[in-house]
Coordinates of C-alpha atoms and ligand atoms in Angstrom, one line a residue:
X23 CA -19.2 -11.5 10.7
X24 CA -18.8 -13.7 7.6
X25 CA -15.3 -13.4 6.2
X26 CA -16.9 -13.5 2.7
X27 CA -18.4 -10.1 3.2
X28 CA -14.8 -8.6 3.8
X29 CA -13.3 -10.6 0.9
X30 CA -16.0 -9.5 -1.6
X31 CA -15.4 -5.8 -0.4
X32 CA -11.6 -6.3 -0.7
X33 CA -12.2 -7.6 -4.3
X34 CA -14.2 -4.6 -5.1
X35 CA -11.5 -2.3 -3.6
X36 CA -8.7 -3.8 -5.6
X37 CA -10.6 -2.9 -8.8
X38 CA -10.2 0.9 -8.3
X39 CA -7.7 3.5 -7.5
X40 CA -10.1 6.4 -7.1
X41 CA -10.3 7.7 -3.7
X42 CA -14.0 8.5 -3.7
X43 CA -15.0 5.2 -4.9
X44 CA -12.7 3.6 -2.2
X45 CA -14.4 5.7 0.4
X46 CA -17.8 4.6 -0.8
X47 CA -16.8 1.0 -0.6
X48 CA -15.4 1.4 2.9
X49 CA -18.6 3.2 4.2
X50 CA -20.6 0.3 2.8
X51 CA -18.3 -2.2 4.5
X52 CA -18.4 -0.3 7.8
X53 CA -22.2 0.0 7.7
X54 CA -22.3 -3.9 7.5
X55 CA -19.7 -4.4 10.4
X56 CA -20.8 -5.3 14.0
X57 CA -19.2 -2.8 16.4
X58 CA -17.1 -5.4 18.2
X59 CA -15.4 -6.3 14.9
X60 CA -14.7 -2.8 13.4
X61 CA -11.2 -2.5 14.9
X62 CA -10.1 -5.8 13.4
X63 CA -11.5 -4.9 10.0
X64 CA -9.7 -1.5 10.2
X65 CA -6.4 -3.3 10.9
X66 CA -6.9 -5.8 8.3
X67 CA -7.6 -3.2 5.7
X68 CA -4.2 -1.8 6.2
X69 CA -2.6 -5.4 6.1
X70 CA -2.0 -5.3 9.8
X71 CA -3.2 -7.0 13.0
X72 CA -2.5 -4.2 15.5
X73 CA -1.2 -0.7 15.2
X74 CA 2.4 -0.5 14.0
X75 CA 3.8 0.6 17.4
X76 CA 2.9 -2.8 18.8
X77 CA 5.3 -4.5 16.4
X78 CA 3.3 -7.5 15.7
X79 CA 4.6 -9.0 12.4
X80 CA 3.0 -11.8 10.7
X81 CA 6.3 -12.9 9.2
X82 CA 5.1 -15.8 6.9
X83 CA 7.5 -16.6 4.2
X84 CA 6.2 -17.5 0.6
X85 CA 7.6 -20.9 0.7
X86 CA 5.6 -21.8 3.9
X87 CA 2.4 -20.4 2.5
X88 CA 3.1 -22.3 -0.8
X89 CA 3.4 -25.6 1.2
X90 CA 0.3 -25.0 3.0
X91 CA -2.0 -24.9 -0.1
X92 CA -1.5 -28.4 -1.3
X93 CA -2.3 -29.8 2.1
X94 CA -5.7 -28.3 2.2
X95 CA -6.5 -28.8 -1.5
X96 CA -4.9 -32.0 -2.6
X97 CA -3.3 -30.0 -5.5
X98 CA 0.4 -30.8 -6.2
X99 CA 2.7 -28.1 -5.3
X100 CA 4.3 -28.0 -8.8
X101 CA 1.1 -26.9 -10.2
X102 CA 0.7 -24.0 -7.7
X103 CA 4.3 -22.9 -8.4
X104 CA 3.7 -22.9 -12.1
X105 CA 0.6 -20.7 -11.6
X106 CA 2.6 -18.4 -9.1
X107 CA 5.3 -18.0 -11.5
X108 CA 2.9 -16.9 -14.1
X109 CA 1.0 -14.4 -12.1
X110 CA 3.8 -13.4 -9.6
X111 CA 0.9 -13.2 -6.9
X112 CA 0.4 -16.0 -4.6
X113 CA -3.0 -14.9 -3.4
X114 CA -4.2 -14.7 -7.0
X115 CA -2.6 -17.9 -8.1
X116 CA -4.1 -19.9 -5.2
X117 CA -7.7 -18.6 -6.1
X118 CA -7.3 -19.9 -9.6
X119 CA -5.9 -23.1 -8.3
X120 CA -8.5 -23.6 -5.6
X121 CA -11.2 -23.3 -8.3
X122 CA -9.9 -26.6 -9.6
X123 CA -9.8 -28.1 -6.2
X124 CA -10.0 -31.9 -6.4
X125 CA -10.3 -32.7 -2.7
X126 CA -13.7 -32.1 -1.2
X127 CA -14.0 -31.2 2.6
X128 CA -16.8 -32.4 4.4
X129 CA -16.5 -30.9 7.8
X130 CA -16.5 -27.3 6.9
X131 CA -16.3 -24.7 9.8
X132 CA -17.6 -21.1 8.9
X133 CA -15.0 -18.8 8.2
X134 CA -15.6 -15.7 10.0
X135 CA -13.6 -12.4 10.3
X136 CA -13.1 -13.2 14.0
X137 CA -11.7 -16.7 13.2
X138 CA -9.4 -15.4 10.5
X139 CA -8.1 -12.7 12.7
X140 CA -7.6 -14.9 15.6
X141 CA -5.7 -17.5 13.6
X142 CA -3.4 -15.0 12.1
X143 CA -2.8 -13.6 15.4
X144 CA -1.7 -16.8 16.7
X145 CA 0.5 -17.3 13.7
X146 CA 2.1 -14.0 14.4
X147 CA 2.7 -14.9 18.0
X148 CA 4.3 -18.3 17.2
X149 CA 8.1 -18.7 17.7
X150 CA 10.5 -21.4 18.3
X151 CA 11.7 -24.5 16.5
X152 CA 8.4 -26.1 16.0
X153 CA 6.6 -23.0 14.9
X154 CA 6.8 -23.6 11.1
X155 CA 4.8 -26.7 11.3
X156 CA 2.2 -25.0 13.6
X157 CA 2.0 -22.1 11.3
X158 CA 1.4 -24.4 8.3
X159 CA -1.4 -26.3 10.2
X160 CA -3.1 -23.0 11.0
X161 CA -2.8 -21.8 7.5
X162 CA -4.1 -25.0 6.0
X163 CA -7.0 -25.1 8.3
X164 CA -8.1 -21.8 7.2
X165 CA -7.7 -22.5 3.6
X166 CA -9.4 -25.8 3.9
X167 CA -12.5 -23.9 4.8
X168 CA -12.2 -21.0 2.5
X169 CA -13.7 -20.3 -0.9
X170 CA -11.0 -19.4 -3.6
X171 CA -11.7 -15.7 -3.2
X172 CA -11.4 -15.8 0.6
X173 CA -8.2 -17.9 0.3
X174 CA -6.6 -15.5 -2.0
X175 CA -7.2 -12.6 0.5
X176 CA -6.1 -14.7 3.6
X177 CA -2.8 -15.4 1.7
X178 CA -2.3 -11.8 0.7
X179 CA -2.7 -10.7 4.3
X180 CA -0.4 -13.5 5.5
X181 CA 2.3 -12.5 3.0
X182 CA 1.9 -8.7 3.4
X183 CA 0.8 -8.3 -0.2
X184 CA -2.6 -6.9 0.3
X185 CA -2.3 -3.6 -1.4
X186 CA -5.8 -1.9 -1.6
X187 CA -4.3 1.5 -1.6
X188 CA -6.2 2.8 1.2
X189 CA -4.6 5.5 3.0
X190 CA -5.3 6.3 6.6
X191 CA -7.0 9.4 5.5
X192 CA -9.5 7.6 3.4
X193 CA -10.4 5.3 6.4
X194 CA -11.0 8.3 8.5
X195 CA -13.3 9.9 5.8
X196 CA -15.2 6.8 5.6
X197 CA -15.4 6.4 9.5
X198 CA -17.0 10.1 9.6
X199 CA -19.5 9.3 7.0
X200 CA -20.5 5.9 8.2
X201 CA -20.9 6.7 11.8
X202 CA -21.7 10.4 12.0
X203 CA -23.2 11.1 8.5
X204 CA -21.0 14.1 8.2
X205 CA -17.6 14.3 6.6
X206 CA -16.7 17.5 8.6
X207 CA -16.4 15.3 11.7
X208 CA -13.2 13.9 10.1
X209 CA -11.2 16.5 11.8
X210 CA -12.1 15.3 15.3
X211 CA -11.4 11.8 14.3
X212 CA -8.1 13.0 12.9
X213 CA -7.2 14.6 16.4
X214 CA -8.1 11.1 18.1
X215 CA -5.9 9.2 15.7
X216 CA -3.1 11.8 16.1
X217 CA -2.9 11.4 19.9
X218 CA -3.3 7.6 19.8
X219 CA -1.7 6.4 16.5
X220 CA -4.3 3.6 16.7
X221 CA -6.8 3.7 13.9
X222 CA -8.4 0.5 15.1
X223 CA -9.1 2.0 18.5
X224 CA -10.4 5.1 17.0
X225 CA -12.9 3.2 14.8
X226 CA -14.0 1.3 17.8
X227 CA -14.6 4.4 19.7
X228 CA -16.7 6.2 17.0
X229 CA -18.7 3.0 16.3
X230 CA -19.6 2.4 19.9
X231 CA -19.6 6.0 21.5
X232 CA -20.1 8.2 18.6
X233 CA -18.6 11.5 18.0
X234 CA -19.0 12.3 21.8
X235 CA -16.6 9.4 22.5
X236 CA -14.2 10.8 20.0
X237 CA -14.2 14.3 21.6
X238 CA -13.3 12.8 24.9
X239 CA -10.4 10.8 23.4
X240 CA -7.4 11.4 25.5
X241 CA -3.8 10.7 25.3
X242 CA -2.8 7.2 26.5
X243 CA 0.4 6.8 28.1
X244 CA 2.6 4.3 26.2
X245 CA 0.6 4.8 23.0
X246 CA 2.8 7.1 20.8
X247 CA 1.5 10.4 19.6
X248 CA 2.1 11.3 15.9
X249 CA 4.8 13.9 15.8
X250 CA 4.5 17.5 14.6
X251 CA 6.7 18.4 11.7
X252 CA 8.3 21.6 10.4
X253 CA 8.1 23.4 7.0
X254 CA 11.3 24.5 5.5
X255 CA 12.5 28.1 5.1
X256 CA 15.5 29.1 2.9
X257 CA 16.6 32.3 4.6
X258 CA 16.5 34.2 7.9
X259 CA 14.6 36.9 6.2
X260 CA 11.8 34.3 5.1
X261 CA 11.7 33.0 8.6
X262 CA 11.0 36.5 10.0
X263 CA 8.3 37.0 7.4
X264 CA 6.5 33.8 8.5
X265 CA 7.1 34.0 12.2
X266 CA 6.8 37.6 13.1
X267 CA 9.3 39.5 15.3
X268 CA 9.9 37.2 18.2
X269 CA 10.2 33.4 18.3
X270 CA 12.4 30.6 19.6
X271 CA 15.4 29.2 17.9
X272 CA 16.6 25.8 18.7
X273 CA 19.6 23.9 17.5
X274 CA 18.5 21.4 14.7
X275 CA 20.4 18.3 15.9
X276 CA 21.4 15.6 13.4
X277 CA 20.2 12.5 15.3
X278 CA 17.3 10.3 15.9
X279 CA 14.0 11.7 17.1
X280 CA 12.7 9.7 20.1
X281 CA 9.4 9.9 21.9
X282 CA 9.7 9.0 25.5
X283 CA 6.8 7.6 27.6
X284 CA 7.9 7.2 31.3
X285 CA 6.2 6.2 34.4
X286 CA 8.5 5.2 37.3
X287 CA 10.9 2.9 35.9
X288 CA 8.8 1.9 32.9
X289 CA 10.1 3.5 29.8
X290 CA 8.9 3.2 26.2
X291 CA 10.8 4.6 23.2
X292 CA 9.2 5.4 19.8
X293 CA 10.9 6.4 16.7
X294 CA 9.7 9.1 14.4
X295 CA 7.8 6.5 12.4
X296 CA 6.5 5.3 15.8
X297 CA 8.4 2.0 16.0
X298 CA 9.6 0.7 19.3
X299 CA 13.3 1.3 19.6
X300 CA 14.2 0.5 23.2
X301 CA 16.6 -2.3 22.1
X302 CA 19.0 0.4 20.6
X303 CA 19.1 2.6 23.6
X304 CA 19.4 0.6 26.7
X305 CA 21.3 3.6 28.2
X306 CA 18.2 5.8 27.9
X307 CA 16.1 3.2 29.6
X308 CA 18.6 2.9 32.4
X309 CA 19.5 6.4 33.0
X310 CA 16.5 8.8 32.1
X311 CA 14.0 7.8 34.7
X312 CA 16.4 9.3 37.4
X313 CA 16.2 12.8 35.6
X314 CA 12.4 12.9 35.6
X315 CA 10.5 14.7 38.4
X316 CA 6.9 13.8 37.6
X317 CA 4.8 10.6 38.1
X318 CA 4.4 10.2 34.4
X319 CA 5.4 12.1 31.3
X320 CA 5.7 11.9 27.5
X321 CA 8.7 13.8 26.2
X322 CA 10.3 14.3 22.8
X323 CA 14.0 14.5 22.4
X324 CA 16.8 14.2 19.7
X325 CA 19.3 11.4 20.6
X326 CA 22.6 12.4 19.2
X327 CA 26.0 10.6 19.0
X328 CA 28.7 12.7 20.7
X329 CA 32.3 12.8 21.2
X330 CA 32.6 12.2 25.0
X331 CA 35.8 14.1 25.3
X332 CA 34.8 17.4 23.5
X333 CA 31.0 17.1 23.9
X334 CA 30.7 17.8 20.1
X335 CA 27.7 16.4 18.2
X336 CA 28.6 13.8 15.8
X337 CA 26.8 13.1 12.4
X338 CA 23.6 10.9 12.2
X339 CA 25.5 8.1 10.6
X340 CA 27.4 7.3 13.9
X341 CA 24.1 6.5 15.6
X342 CA 23.5 3.9 12.8
X343 CA 26.0 1.7 14.5
X344 CA 23.6 1.0 17.2
X345 CA 21.0 -0.5 14.8
X346 CA 22.0 -3.9 15.4
X347 CA 20.4 -6.9 16.9
X348 CA 23.6 -8.3 18.8
X349 CA 26.3 -6.9 20.8
X350 CA 24.3 -3.8 21.6
X351 CA 26.2 -3.3 24.8
X352 CA 29.4 -2.9 22.9
X353 CA 27.9 -0.4 20.5
X354 CA 26.5 1.7 23.6
X355 CA 30.0 2.2 24.9
X356 CA 31.6 2.8 21.5
X357 CA 29.1 5.3 20.3
X358 CA 28.0 7.3 23.3
X359 CA 25.0 9.7 23.0
X360 CA 23.3 12.5 24.7
X361 CA 19.6 12.9 24.9
X362 CA 18.5 16.4 23.9
X363 CA 14.9 17.3 25.1
X364 CA 12.8 19.6 23.0
X365 CA 9.1 19.1 24.0
X366 CA 6.7 17.6 26.6
X367 CA 3.3 16.4 25.5
X368 CA 1.9 15.1 28.7
X369 CA 2.8 15.3 32.4
X370 CA 1.3 14.1 35.5
X371 CA -1.8 12.8 33.8
X372 CA -2.3 16.1 32.0
X373 CA -2.3 16.7 28.3
X374 CA 0.2 19.7 27.5
X375 CA -0.3 19.7 23.8
X376 CA -2.7 22.6 24.1
X377 CA -0.2 24.7 26.0
X378 CA 1.8 27.2 24.1
X379 CA 5.5 26.5 23.3
X380 CA 6.5 28.8 26.0
X381 CA 4.7 26.9 28.8
X382 CA 5.7 23.5 27.4
X383 CA 9.4 24.5 27.6
X384 CA 8.8 25.7 31.1
X385 CA 7.2 22.4 32.1
X386 CA 10.0 20.6 30.4
X387 CA 12.6 22.4 32.5
X388 CA 10.7 21.9 35.8
X389 CA 10.2 18.3 35.4
X390 CA 13.4 17.0 33.6
X391 CA 16.6 17.5 35.4
X392 CA 19.8 18.1 33.3
X393 CA 23.0 16.2 33.7
X394 CA 25.8 15.0 31.3
X395 CA 23.5 12.6 29.5
X396 CA 20.2 14.4 29.6
X397 CA 20.2 18.0 28.2
X398 CA 17.6 20.6 27.1
X399 CA 18.1 21.3 23.4
X400 CA 19.9 24.8 23.3
X401 CA 17.4 27.5 22.7
X402 CA 17.4 31.2 22.3
X403 CA 14.6 33.8 21.8
X404 CA 15.4 35.6 18.6
X405 CA 14.0 38.8 17.3
X406 CA 16.0 39.7 14.0
X407 CA 18.1 38.4 11.3
X408 CA 21.2 39.1 13.1
X409 CA 20.2 37.2 16.2
X410 CA 19.2 34.2 14.1
X411 CA 22.5 34.1 12.2
X412 CA 24.3 34.4 15.4
X413 CA 22.7 31.4 16.9
X414 CA 22.9 29.6 13.6
X415 CA 26.7 30.0 13.9
X416 CA 26.7 28.5 17.4
X417 CA 24.6 25.7 16.1
X418 CA 26.8 24.9 13.3
X419 CA 30.0 25.1 15.3
X420 CA 28.6 22.7 17.8
X421 CA 28.2 20.2 14.9
X422 CA 24.4 20.6 14.4
X423 CA 22.5 21.0 11.0
X424 CA 21.0 24.3 11.5
X425 CA 18.0 25.7 13.5
X426 CA 14.5 24.8 14.2
X427 CA 12.3 28.0 14.6
X428 CA 9.3 27.8 16.8
X429 CA 6.4 30.1 17.5
X430 CA 6.2 31.1 21.3
X431 CA 2.5 31.0 21.6
X432 CA 1.4 28.2 19.5
X433 CA 0.3 24.6 20.6
X434 CA 1.8 21.3 19.7
X435 CA 0.1 20.0 16.5
X436 CA 0.4 16.3 16.4
X437 CA 0.6 14.7 13.2
X438 CA 0.8 17.7 11.1
X439 CA 3.4 19.7 9.1
X440 CA 2.8 23.4 9.5
X441 CA 4.3 26.8 9.8
X442 CA 4.5 27.1 13.6
X443 CA 7.7 25.1 13.4
X444 CA 10.1 26.0 10.5
X445 CA 13.5 24.5 9.8
X446 CA 16.3 26.5 8.5
X447 CA 19.3 24.5 7.5
X448 CA 22.6 25.9 6.6
X449 CA 22.3 27.3 3.1
X450 CA 23.0 25.0 0.3
X451 CA 25.0 26.8 -2.5
X452 CA 25.7 25.2 -5.8
X453 CA 25.5 23.3 -3.3
X454 CA 29.2 22.4 -2.5
X455 CA 30.3 25.2 -4.8
X456 CA 31.5 22.4 -7.3
X457 CA 30.5 19.2 -8.7
X458 CA 32.6 16.0 -8.3
X459 CA 33.7 13.3 -10.7
X460 CA 33.5 9.9 -9.0
X461 CA 34.2 6.3 -9.8
X462 CA 31.4 3.8 -9.8
X463 CA 32.5 0.8 -7.8
X464 CA 29.2 -0.9 -6.6
X465 CA 25.6 -1.2 -7.6
X466 CA 22.3 -2.0 -6.0
X467 CA 19.3 -3.4 -7.9
X468 CA 16.4 -1.2 -8.2
X469 CA 12.8 -1.7 -7.2
X470 CA 9.5 -0.8 -8.8
X471 CA 10.1 1.3 -11.9
X472 CA 13.8 0.6 -11.6
X473 CA 13.6 -3.2 -11.6
X474 CA 16.1 -4.8 -13.9
X475 CA 18.5 -1.8 -13.6
X476 CA 20.9 -0.6 -11.0
X477 CA 18.7 1.9 -8.9
X478 CA 21.5 3.2 -6.8
X479 CA 25.3 3.2 -7.3
X480 CA 28.2 3.2 -4.8
X481 CA 30.8 5.8 -5.6
X482 CA 34.5 6.5 -4.8
X483 CA 37.1 9.1 -5.0
X484 CA 40.6 8.5 -6.3
X485 CA 43.3 8.2 -3.7
X486 CA 46.5 9.2 -5.4
X487 CA 48.9 8.1 -2.7
X488 CA 47.5 4.7 -2.5
X489 CA 46.2 4.2 -6.0
X490 CA 43.0 3.0 -4.6
X491 CA 39.2 3.9 -4.8
X492 CA 37.7 4.5 -1.4
X493 CA 33.9 4.8 -1.1
X494 CA 32.4 8.3 -0.6
X495 CA 28.7 7.9 -1.0
X496 CA 25.7 6.1 -2.4
X497 CA 23.7 7.9 -5.2
X498 CA 20.2 7.1 -6.0
X499 CA 18.6 10.3 -7.2
X500 CA 19.0 12.4 -10.4
X501 CA 18.6 9.5 -12.7
X502 CA 16.1 9.5 -15.7
X503 CA 14.8 6.1 -17.1
X504 CA 17.1 6.7 -20.0
X505 CA 20.3 7.3 -18.0
X506 CA 19.5 4.3 -15.9
X507 CA 19.2 2.1 -19.0
X508 CA 22.4 3.7 -20.5
X509 CA 24.4 3.1 -17.1
X510 CA 23.2 -0.5 -17.1
X511 CA 24.5 -1.0 -20.7
X512 CA 27.8 0.4 -19.8
X513 CA 28.1 -1.2 -16.3
X514 CA 26.8 -4.7 -16.8
X515 CA 30.0 -5.8 -18.6
X516 CA 32.0 -4.4 -15.8
X517 CA 30.5 -6.6 -13.0
X518 CA 33.2 -8.5 -11.4
X519 CA 32.7 -11.6 -9.2
X520 CA 35.1 -10.5 -6.7
X521 CA 35.5 -6.9 -5.2
X522 CA 38.6 -5.4 -7.0
X523 CA 41.4 -5.0 -4.4
X524 CA 41.7 -1.4 -5.4
X525 CA 38.1 -0.8 -4.1
X526 CA 38.2 0.4 -0.4
X527 CA 34.7 0.0 1.1
X528 CA 33.2 -1.4 4.2
X529 CA 29.7 -1.0 2.6
X530 CA 28.4 -4.1 0.9
X531 CA 27.0 -3.8 -2.6
X532 CA 24.6 -6.1 -4.6
X533 CA 27.3 -6.2 -7.4
X534 CA 30.9 -4.9 -7.5
X535 CA 32.1 -3.2 -10.7
X536 CA 35.6 -3.0 -12.0
X537 CA 36.5 0.6 -11.3
X538 CA 36.4 1.9 -14.9
X539 CA 33.5 4.5 -15.1
X540 CA 33.3 8.1 -13.9
X541 CA 30.1 9.9 -13.4
X542 CA 29.4 13.5 -12.2
X543 CA 27.5 14.2 -9.0
X544 CA 26.6 17.3 -6.9
X545 CA 25.9 17.3 -3.2
X546 CA 24.6 19.5 -0.5
X547 CA 27.4 19.0 1.9
X548 CA 30.6 17.0 2.9
X549 CA 30.4 15.4 6.3
X550 CA 32.6 13.3 8.4
X551 CA 31.6 9.6 8.2
X552 CA 32.4 6.5 10.1
X553 CA 31.6 4.2 7.3
X554 CA 33.0 5.8 4.0
X555 CA 36.6 5.6 3.4
X556 CA 37.4 8.7 1.3
X557 CA 40.2 10.9 3.1
X558 CA 40.1 8.5 5.9
X559 CA 41.8 9.9 9.1
X560 CA 42.7 13.2 7.1
X561 CA 40.2 15.4 9.2
X562 CA 39.6 13.2 12.1
X563 CA 41.0 9.8 13.3
X564 CA 38.8 6.8 12.2
X565 CA 36.5 9.0 10.1
X566 CA 36.3 9.4 6.4
X567 CA 34.3 11.8 4.4
X568 CA 31.0 11.3 2.8
X569 CA 28.7 13.3 0.5
X570 CA 25.4 14.4 1.9
X571 CA 22.3 14.3 -0.4
X572 CA 24.4 13.4 -3.5
X573 CA 22.7 13.7 -6.9
X574 CA 23.7 12.5 -10.4
X575 CA 24.0 15.5 -12.8
X576 CA 23.2 13.3 -15.9
X577 CA 26.8 13.4 -17.0
X578 CA 28.5 10.1 -17.6
X579 CA 32.1 11.0 -18.0
X580 CA 33.1 8.2 -20.2
X581 CA 35.9 10.4 -21.5
X582 CA 37.5 10.4 -18.1
X583 CA 40.0 7.9 -16.8
X584 CA 39.2 6.8 -13.2
X585 CA 42.6 8.3 -12.4
X586 CA 41.2 11.6 -13.4
X587 CA 38.3 11.4 -10.9
X588 CA 38.1 13.8 -8.0
X589 CA 40.8 12.9 -5.5
X590 CA 40.8 12.8 -1.8
X591 CA 42.8 16.0 -1.7
X592 CA 40.2 17.9 -3.6
X593 CA 37.5 16.6 -1.2
X594 CA 39.4 17.6 1.7
X595 CA 39.8 21.2 0.3
X596 CA 36.0 21.3 -0.4
X597 CA 35.2 20.1 3.1
X598 CA 37.4 22.8 4.7
X599 CA 36.0 25.4 2.2
X600 CA 32.5 24.7 3.3
X601 CA 33.3 25.1 7.0
X602 CA 35.0 28.4 6.2
X603 CA 32.1 29.6 4.1
X604 CA 29.6 28.9 6.8
X605 CA 31.9 30.6 9.2
X606 CA 32.3 33.8 7.2
X607 CA 28.7 34.0 6.2
X608 CA 27.8 34.0 9.8
X609 CA 30.3 36.7 10.7
X610 CA 29.1 39.0 8.0
Ligands
LIG30 P1 13.7 16.9 8.9 O1 13.8 15.5 9.1 O2 14.6 17.7 8.1 O3 12.1 17.2 8.4 O4 13.5 17.6 10.3 C1 12.8 17.3 11.4 C2 13.6 16.4 12.3 O5 14.6 17.2 13.0 C3 12.9 16.0 13.5 O6 12.1 14.8 13.2 C4 13.8 15.7 14.5 O7 14.4 14.4 14.4 C5 14.8 16.7 14.2 N1 15.2 17.8 15.1 C6 16.5 18.1 15.5 N2 16.4 19.1 16.4 C7 15.1 19.3 16.6 C8 14.4 20.3 17.4 N3 15.1 21.2 18.1 N4 13.1 20.3 17.4 C9 12.5 19.4 16.7 N5 13.0 18.4 15.9 C10 14.3 18.5 15.9

């Protein structure tokens, strides 16, 4: 297929944001696309080469792409840089420049979608010391044969700046219309996508096998399933209203959701956003296969950091220590976890998603053996408000966030948020009962609408004993455009090249401020934190306290001296108070 067809289509799509128009452009494009190219087109539309879970990244830096243009065009790099600076978009700049191309090429090879795709694929696969040169060679060879419009889109795909604004839903609408003539078939297509997370494969199936092929679409082991999500409820009474008079309550653990695909010793782990995460959990890879009593299985679990001595669940932040490229073995010993299973989606070659919650829980308990490392998530069948509150108390005391409530007779609905699962977190009051006045110690540059301002601030308490400012949270919500501007005006003169020694923070910031300004925030909760330094060691050794979901109230307390900010003592009192409130509430 000629790449020019795709480039022209992209060009039209870039000119609109209207979903109906985009769908129509896509339908026209799909109708022109040979069936063996359709999956490639679907990936390219989304600026990808393969589904996300395969983790194939193009990873071409702007500089490299910049250097590839003159090679193919004979245009001096300076000129390209100037144009780039003007428009801020290399794809666009290159098309303007290539219009003025001085060097004519004689041996022009056709640019087809297949050729572009395969070249991009080779570039993505390249690594090692000589890879930069090779990448440049590949890019140059494509640009050499491309028209300016084609070149601009090749560059945008390469740099990851192709932003057609086409959501997966729009692609699925267009597939339904183009290949079945009926938009209603979208539901079946959606199901195929939910179980495979691979829109390219879905497109190819519908193009080659029609809706019958889609109806036969099955779970594929090692292709992640899009997770089922839960609605939120505010109270036990609301939960009962929505769920009826008998349902399951599970601990809502505060860890990382992991989807495990297992066959023999082969294990794949996917995060909630369906990325591969094996490298953070070598202990899961090593230990879990021994707990499985099935030929193959797809499971869902929450991996949670634990205190090995007490078995207590630790906050999510602890797990983040494992998100590192190097020395993962050390992190594995320092931050032990348990794997808490809560669902099974596939077992011994059979799809379990249609089975009810009750049946799935039975299957889970039959095919997964428990031990110190692998657990079933604590569950209880509840029938009234008292029973929910009772179980909530156990859950909070064990260190979890609240409860997940699940209907007993309902299937697993991949990829959707619905009322068959509800989450009930510990109730937020105002939210902590009190606001806090905190010292601004660091800033992070904003993105999008916040460019040019500090989009997020790093905040600290006042430690009266040490006369220091230990970090307690980052805050990035609650700001209006006006308050961001105002804060920028106040904070900019306070930027210091070196971190003031009174600032105690392990967190890095884009800029450090002299600790001189106090702002007011509210938050939902105070939690133990391995990263923040406020009230370090006061509650637990090697842990500080952090604010959960902090929000700026709009009050810049310019009248306050930093020594009048909330102290560690006050934060400790609030932390203890909230434990007590949760406890008392659950006893009532
Ligand atoms: P939220 O992120 O607040 O929307 O809550 C959903 C998340 O809670 C899931 O993605 C899981 O990571 C986590 N979770 C913790 N415990 C459970 C459970 N028992 N069942 C399902 N999800 C759970």
